[in-house]
Amino acid sequence: MRFPRWLLSDRTGLVLLAVLMIIGIGVPALNLLVPPDHPLHLTAYTVTLLGKYLCYALLAVSIDLVWGYMGILSLGHAAFFTLGGYCFGMYMMRQIGTRGVYGDPVLPDFMVFLNWKDLPWYWHSFDMFWFAALMVMVVPGLLAFIFGWFAFRSRVSGVYLSIITQALTYALMLAFFRNEMGFGGNNGLTDFKDILGYSIHADETRIVLFVLSALALAGGYLACRWLVSTRMGRVLVAIRDSEDRTRFLGYRVEQVKTLVFTFSAMLAGVAGALYVPQVGIINPGEFAPLNSIEAVIWVAVGGRGTLVGAVVGAVLVNYSKSWLTAALPEVWLFALGGLFVAVTLLLPYGLIGLLRRRRETAS
Amino acid sequence: MSELIFEPEAAGMHTPVAPVDATHGILLYLEGVTVSFDGFKAIDNLSLYIGDGELRCIIGPNGAGKTTMMDIITGKTKPDAGRVFFGQTIDLLKLDEPAIARIGIGRKFQKPTVIEPLTVLENLELAMSGAKRLRGLMTTRMSGEERDRISAVLDQVGLNEQAQRLAGVLAHGQKQWLEIGMLLMQEPRLLLVDEPVAGMTPAEMERTAELLKSLAGNHSVVVVEHDMGFVRSIADQVTVLHQGRVLAEGRLDELQVDPLVIEVYLGGEDAHH
């Protein structure tokens, strides 16, 4: 097998892929093959936690593509993540069937509770796995396309665009909180039972979800890495650094932006869809503006415009969060804010930038 | 809609190939162009003709409308009145910036604008005409013919040795030449060059003069410049703009003795700008 040059010259990326391969095989082995009383055994809880980190990492990669390379600071990317999650949650809700509290074969519990008689039209077909799996990308992609079409064509950019993306995710949060929307109001979607007939509580299903998350991250990374190494990648950098120059060179800047923004939203949607079955719930709180801002901080910490940095940042910050919210819960937000300020001031290229600088001074 | 954008033409990645018709010897027509911002007439009934293959210098005090004129030609600003034609047939007022760039009008900004994190070679590749279709963008390779075109331009602007260096580390003058090189990669018929020698050393100025003179003939070149010495070294025809209109037109030595020109520009406060 011959590797293309764009992949071979990407050293940190190869390291990332190797690590993903090792944990993609090692984590399931430590869970399934090592007996539970052995010190090296990984509990299902840990596997799921790691799987969650991988989903966050894919979200971070999608943000880095638009922010790090194209200069669009989206403070609403968690909206695409959450929409993907809702799409897959709808599939799992429809799989519950008569096992719900009210035992209605078609309507999810919350609809019975609201006295609804029929399934809303947009819930149709979500009982089919392939359809839900498609919508996981189509719904976030369509929203991003429409949003991008209007925002980029009107040449909204910089901080104004960031504020609009915040408003977008906030508006979605408010809308999804309403029971009338038909997405379970503030409780969201939960009480999932199975996917394609496999119980989501079974260790084996959790392992499969973990491996799929690792594969999705690897695939998303490769797609973004390839894109930024093509001529298109150079156009993205040109748009980031001098939008006018790029336009006067004959590029339709707004269309390139819309295209890449849409692709990025689809990746975020996939991340959300893999996240929801692992945590077992999706509710409107995931649309909270703070979530999107946190995701941007992961990218900044790891190193903007490096893709690998996005993965590193997402995993490290979330690991610290898991640890700190258990040890000193009230400190977390201050720590997060402090981290962002520190990284912005001291490490403009994040942790990956620090590594590169080390290597350059060493050689 | 989502299908449309994957269509190269709908995505605007297609290069229209309407050949410009300059059979009457004139490449660019501006007729009765007026544009005002908040009541202030930046361009006031301006008429200007640029010949095919001509090298024209445009001078004028600050606020004379030089940059606004470039904005109008390149589609950034739409005038309130007037006609702007490229050759006999192409109405520039109906096109937007990327379309105007693709029919063969290249613009160099006053501040050198190159993409600093990319190498010199990548900057030229970025600007290459024909590479802008969607399919052309989705590649990591360069064809032999494309390589030849880039190395020809590298020769022309004298940046052969710097091809693999990052544009950000180039000297000021080299950045200006790179940007001119990027315009050449677009295969333009008309080059609009805004203050090319601002901040250059005398040696760099001399090379720039030679470069611009070598481009005339195959291309029409319009240079906006403040530096009189530089204008004298390159241009046969000079247009003086003042308050958004043409004050005088002719050879520089004639203009320098024109009392009107002396009053508003050459002898005035702004002469040293």
JSON list of N, CA, C and O in Angstrom, two decimals, chain A residues 185-212:
[
{"chain": "A", "resi": 185, "resn": "GLY", "atom": "N", "xyz": [-39.24, 18.98, 24.92]},
{"chain": "A", "resi": 185, "resn": "GLY", "atom": "CA", "xyz": [-39.07, 20.14, 25.81]},
{"chain": "A", "resi": 185, "resn": "GLY", "atom": "C", "xyz": [-37.77, 20.10, 26.58]},
{"chain": "A", "resi": 185, "resn": "GLY", "atom": "O", "xyz": [-36.75, 19.64, 26.05]},
{"chain": "A", "resi": 186, "resn": "ASN", "atom": "N", "xyz": [-37.82, 20.56, 27.85]},
{"chain": "A", "resi": 186, "resn": "ASN", "atom": "CA", "xyz": [-36.56, 20.66, 28.58]},
{"chain": "A", "resi": 186, "resn": "ASN", "atom": "C", "xyz": [-35.99, 19.30, 29.00]},
{"chain": "A", "resi": 186, "resn": "ASN", "atom": "O", "xyz": [-34.83, 19.19, 29.34]},
{"chain": "A", "resi": 187, "resn": "ASN", "atom": "N", "xyz": [-36.82, 18.26, 28.97]},
{"chain": "A", "resi": 187, "resn": "ASN", "atom": "CA", "xyz": [-36.28, 16.93, 29.28]},
{"chain": "A", "resi": 187, "resn": "ASN", "atom": "C", "xyz": [-35.50, 16.35, 28.11]},
{"chain": "A", "resi": 187, "resn": "ASN", "atom": "O", "xyz": [-34.68, 15.46, 28.29]},
{"chain": "A", "resi": 188, "resn": "GLY", "atom": "N", "xyz": [-35.81, 16.82, 26.92]},
{"chain": "A", "resi": 188, "resn": "GLY", "atom": "CA", "xyz": [-35.14, 16.29, 25.75]},
{"chain": "A", "resi": 188, "resn": "GLY", "atom": "C", "xyz": [-35.54, 14.85, 25.47]},
{"chain": "A", "resi": 188, "resn": "GLY", "atom": "O", "xyz": [-36.65, 14.43, 25.80]},
{"chain": "A", "resi": 189, "resn": "LEU", "atom": "N", "xyz": [-34.64, 14.13, 24.86]},
{"chain": "A", "resi": 189, "resn": "LEU", "atom": "CA", "xyz": [-34.91, 12.74, 24.51]},
{"chain": "A", "resi": 189, "resn": "LEU", "atom": "C", "xyz": [-34.01, 11.86, 25.38]},
{"chain": "A", "resi": 189, "resn": "LEU", "atom": "O", "xyz": [-32.81, 12.10, 25.48]},
{"chain": "A", "resi": 190, "resn": "THR", "atom": "N", "xyz": [-34.62, 10.84, 25.99]},
{"chain": "A", "resi": 190, "resn": "THR", "atom": "CA", "xyz": [-33.82, 9.95, 26.84]},
{"chain": "A", "resi": 190, "resn": "THR", "atom": "C", "xyz": [-34.54, 8.62, 27.01]},
{"chain": "A", "resi": 190, "resn": "THR", "atom": "O", "xyz": [-35.51, 8.35, 26.30]},
{"chain": "A", "resi": 191, "resn": "ASP", "atom": "N", "xyz": [-34.05, 7.80, 27.89]},
{"chain": "A", "resi": 191, "resn": "ASP", "atom": "CA", "xyz": [-34.63, 6.49, 28.15]},
{"chain": "A", "resi": 191, "resn": "ASP", "atom": "C", "xyz": [-34.47, 5.56, 26.95]},
{"chain": "A", "resi": 191, "resn": "ASP", "atom": "O", "xyz": [-35.32, 4.71, 26.69]},
{"chain": "A", "resi": 192, "resn": "PHE", "atom": "N", "xyz": [-33.36, 5.75, 26.21]},
{"chain": "A", "resi": 192, "resn": "PHE", "atom": "CA", "xyz": [-33.13, 4.94, 25.01]},
{"chain": "A", "resi": 192, "resn": "PHE", "atom": "C", "xyz": [-32.93, 3.49, 25.40]},
{"chain": "A", "resi": 192, "resn": "PHE", "atom": "O", "xyz": [-32.40, 3.18, 26.47]},
{"chain": "A", "resi": 193, "resn": "LYS", "atom": "N", "xyz": [-33.35, 2.58, 24.49]},
{"chain": "A", "resi": 193, "resn": "LYS", "atom": "CA", "xyz": [-33.20, 1.15, 24.76]},
{"chain": "A", "resi": 193, "resn": "LYS", "atom": "C", "xyz": [-32.15, 0.48, 23.88]},
{"chain": "A", "resi": 193, "resn": "LYS", "atom": "O", "xyz": [-31.22, -0.13, 24.36]},
{"chain": "A", "resi": 194, "resn": "ASP", "atom": "N", "xyz": [-32.35, 0.59, 22.57]},
{"chain": "A", "resi": 194, "resn": "ASP", "atom": "CA", "xyz": [-31.40, -0.13, 21.72]},
{"chain": "A", "resi": 194, "resn": "ASP", "atom": "C", "xyz": [-31.20, 0.52, 20.35]},
{"chain": "A", "resi": 194, "resn": "ASP", "atom": "O", "xyz": [-31.96, 1.41, 19.93]},
{"chain": "A", "resi": 195, "resn": "ILE", "atom": "N", "xyz": [-30.14, 0.10, 19.68]},
{"chain": "A", "resi": 195, "resn": "ILE", "atom": "CA", "xyz": [-29.80, 0.54, 18.33]},
{"chain": "A", "resi": 195, "resn": "ILE", "atom": "C", "xyz": [-29.72, -0.72, 17.48]},
{"chain": "A", "resi": 195, "resn": "ILE", "atom": "O", "xyz": [-28.95, -1.63, 17.80]},
{"chain": "A", "resi": 196, "resn": "LEU", "atom": "N", "xyz": [-30.50, -0.78, 16.41]},
{"chain": "A", "resi": 196, "resn": "LEU", "atom": "CA", "xyz": [-30.51, -1.94, 15.51]},
{"chain": "A", "resi": 196, "resn": "LEU", "atom": "C", "xyz": [-30.68, -3.24, 16.29]},
{"chain": "A", "resi": 196, "resn": "LEU", "atom": "O", "xyz": [-30.09, -4.27, 15.96]},
{"chain": "A", "resi": 197, "resn": "GLY", "atom": "N", "xyz": [-31.43, -3.16, 17.40]},
{"chain": "A", "resi": 197, "resn": "GLY", "atom": "CA", "xyz": [-31.70, -4.37, 18.17]},
{"chain": "A", "resi": 197, "resn": "GLY", "atom": "C", "xyz": [-30.69, -4.66, 19.26]},
{"chain": "A", "resi": 197, "resn": "GLY", "atom": "O", "xyz": [-30.89, -5.57, 20.06]},
{"chain": "A", "resi": 198, "resn": "TYR", "atom": "N", "xyz": [-29.58, -3.91, 19.30]},
{"chain": "A", "resi": 198, "resn": "TYR", "atom": "CA", "xyz": [-28.58, -4.14, 20.35]},
{"chain": "A", "resi": 198, "resn": "TYR", "atom": "C", "xyz": [-28.82, -3.16, 21.50]},
{"chain": "A", "resi": 198, "resn": "TYR", "atom": "O", "xyz": [-28.92, -1.95, 21.28]},
{"chain": "A", "resi": 199, "resn": "SER", "atom": "N", "xyz": [-28.86, -3.69, 22.72]},
{"chain": "A", "resi": 199, "resn": "SER", "atom": "CA", "xyz": [-29.10, -2.85, 23.89]},
{"chain": "A", "resi": 199, "resn": "SER", "atom": "C", "xyz": [-27.98, -1.84, 24.07]},
{"chain": "A", "resi": 199, "resn": "SER", "atom": "O", "xyz": [-26.79, -2.19, 23.99]},
{"chain": "A", "resi": 200, "resn": "ILE", "atom": "N", "xyz": [-28.34, -0.57, 24.31]},
{"chain": "A", "resi": 200, "resn": "ILE", "atom": "CA", "xyz": [-27.26, 0.43, 24.45]},
{"chain": "A", "resi": 200, "resn": "ILE", "atom": "C", "xyz": [-26.57, 0.30, 25.81]},
{"chain": "A", "resi": 200, "resn": "ILE", "atom": "O", "xyz": [-25.56, 0.94, 26.05]},
{"chain": "A", "resi": 201, "resn": "HIS", "atom": "N", "xyz": [-27.12, -0.52, 26.69]},
{"chain": "A", "resi": 201, "resn": "HIS", "atom": "CA", "xyz": [-26.47, -0.69, 28.00]},
{"chain": "A", "resi": 201, "resn": "HIS", "atom": "C", "xyz": [-25.47, -1.83, 28.00]},
{"chain": "A", "resi": 201, "resn": "HIS", "atom": "O", "xyz": [-24.69, -1.97, 28.94]},
{"chain": "A", "resi": 202, "resn": "ALA", "atom": "N", "xyz": [-25.49, -2.63, 26.94]},
{"chain": "A", "resi": 202, "resn": "ALA", "atom": "CA", "xyz": [-24.57, -3.77, 26.89]},
{"chain": "A", "resi": 202, "resn": "ALA", "atom": "C", "xyz": [-23.14, -3.28, 26.67]},
{"chain": "A", "resi": 202, "resn": "ALA", "atom": "O", "xyz": [-22.90, -2.33, 25.92]},
{"chain": "A", "resi": 203, "resn": "ASP", "atom": "N", "xyz": [-22.17, -3.93, 27.30]},
{"chain": "A", "resi": 203, "resn": "ASP", "atom": "CA", "xyz": [-20.75, -3.57, 27.13]},
{"chain": "A", "resi": 203, "resn": "ASP", "atom": "C", "xyz": [-20.34, -3.62, 25.67]},
{"chain": "A", "resi": 203, "resn": "ASP", "atom": "O", "xyz": [-19.61, -2.75, 25.19]},
{"chain": "A", "resi": 204, "resn": "GLU", "atom": "N", "xyz": [-20.84, -4.66, 24.97]},
{"chain": "A", "resi": 204, "resn": "GLU", "atom": "CA", "xyz": [-20.42, -4.83, 23.58]},
{"chain": "A", "resi": 204, "resn": "GLU", "atom": "C", "xyz": [-20.88, -3.63, 22.74]},
{"chain": "A", "resi": 204, "resn": "GLU", "atom": "O", "xyz": [-20.15, -3.14, 21.90]},
{"chain": "A", "resi": 205, "resn": "THR", "atom": "N", "xyz": [-22.11, -3.15, 22.97]},
{"chain": "A", "resi": 205, "resn": "THR", "atom": "CA", "xyz": [-22.62, -2.01, 22.20]},
{"chain": "A", "resi": 205, "resn": "THR", "atom": "C", "xyz": [-21.78, -0.77, 22.51]},
{"chain": "A", "resi": 205, "resn": "THR", "atom": "O", "xyz": [-21.43, 0.00, 21.61]},
{"chain": "A", "resi": 206, "resn": "ARG", "atom": "N", "xyz": [-21.43, -0.61, 23.77]},
{"chain": "A", "resi": 206, "resn": "ARG", "atom": "CA", "xyz": [-20.61, 0.55, 24.15]},
{"chain": "A", "resi": 206, "resn": "ARG", "atom": "C", "xyz": [-19.24, 0.49, 23.49]},
{"chain": "A", "resi": 206, "resn": "ARG", "atom": "O", "xyz": [-18.69, 1.50, 23.05]},
{"chain": "A", "resi": 207, "resn": "ILE", "atom": "N", "xyz": [-18.70, -0.73, 23.40]},
{"chain": "A", "resi": 207, "resn": "ILE", "atom": "CA", "xyz": [-17.41, -0.91, 22.73]},
{"chain": "A", "resi": 207, "resn": "ILE", "atom": "C", "xyz": [-17.54, -0.53, 21.25]},
{"chain": "A", "resi": 207, "resn": "ILE", "atom": "O", "xyz": [-16.70, 0.19, 20.69]},
{"chain": "A", "resi": 208, "resn": "VAL", "atom": "N", "xyz": [-18.63, -1.01, 20.63]},
{"chain": "A", "resi": 208, "resn": "VAL", "atom": "CA", "xyz": [-18.82, -0.69, 19.20]},
{"chain": "A", "resi": 208, "resn": "VAL", "atom": "C", "xyz": [-18.95, 0.82, 19.02]},
{"chain": "A", "resi": 208, "resn": "VAL", "atom": "O", "xyz": [-18.33, 1.41, 18.11]},
{"chain": "A", "resi": 209, "resn": "LEU", "atom": "N", "xyz": [-19.70, 1.47, 19.89]},
{"chain": "A", "resi": 209, "resn": "LEU", "atom": "CA", "xyz": [-19.85, 2.93, 19.79]},
{"chain": "A", "resi": 209, "resn": "LEU", "atom": "C", "xyz": [-18.50, 3.63, 19.97]},
{"chain": "A", "resi": 209, "resn": "LEU", "atom": "O", "xyz": [-18.19, 4.60, 19.28]},
{"chain": "A", "resi": 210, "resn": "PHE", "atom": "N", "xyz": [-17.70, 3.10, 20.90]},
{"chain": "A", "resi": 210, "resn": "PHE", "atom": "CA", "xyz": [-16.37, 3.68, 21.12]},
{"chain": "A", "resi": 210, "resn": "PHE", "atom": "C", "xyz": [-15.51, 3.55, 19.86]},
{"chain": "A", "resi": 210, "resn": "PHE", "atom": "O", "xyz": [-14.89, 4.52, 19.41]},
{"chain": "A", "resi": 211, "resn": "VAL", "atom": "N", "xyz": [-15.51, 2.34, 19.30]},
{"chain": "A", "resi": 211, "resn": "VAL", "atom": "CA", "xyz": [-14.69, 2.12, 18.10]},
{"chain": "A", "resi": 211, "resn": "VAL", "atom": "C", "xyz": [-15.19, 2.99, 16.95]},
{"chain": "A", "resi": 211, "resn": "VAL", "atom": "O", "xyz": [-14.39, 3.59, 16.21]},
{"chain": "A", "resi": 212, "resn": "LEU", "atom": "N", "xyz": [-16.51, 3.10, 16.81]},
{"chain": "A", "resi": 212, "resn": "LEU", "atom": "CA", "xyz": [-17.06, 3.96, 15.76]},
{"chain": "A", "resi": 212, "resn": "LEU", "atom": "C", "xyz": [-16.64, 5.42, 15.96]},
{"chain": "A", "resi": 212, "resn": "LEU", "atom": "O", "xyz": [-16.34, 6.13, 15.00]}
]
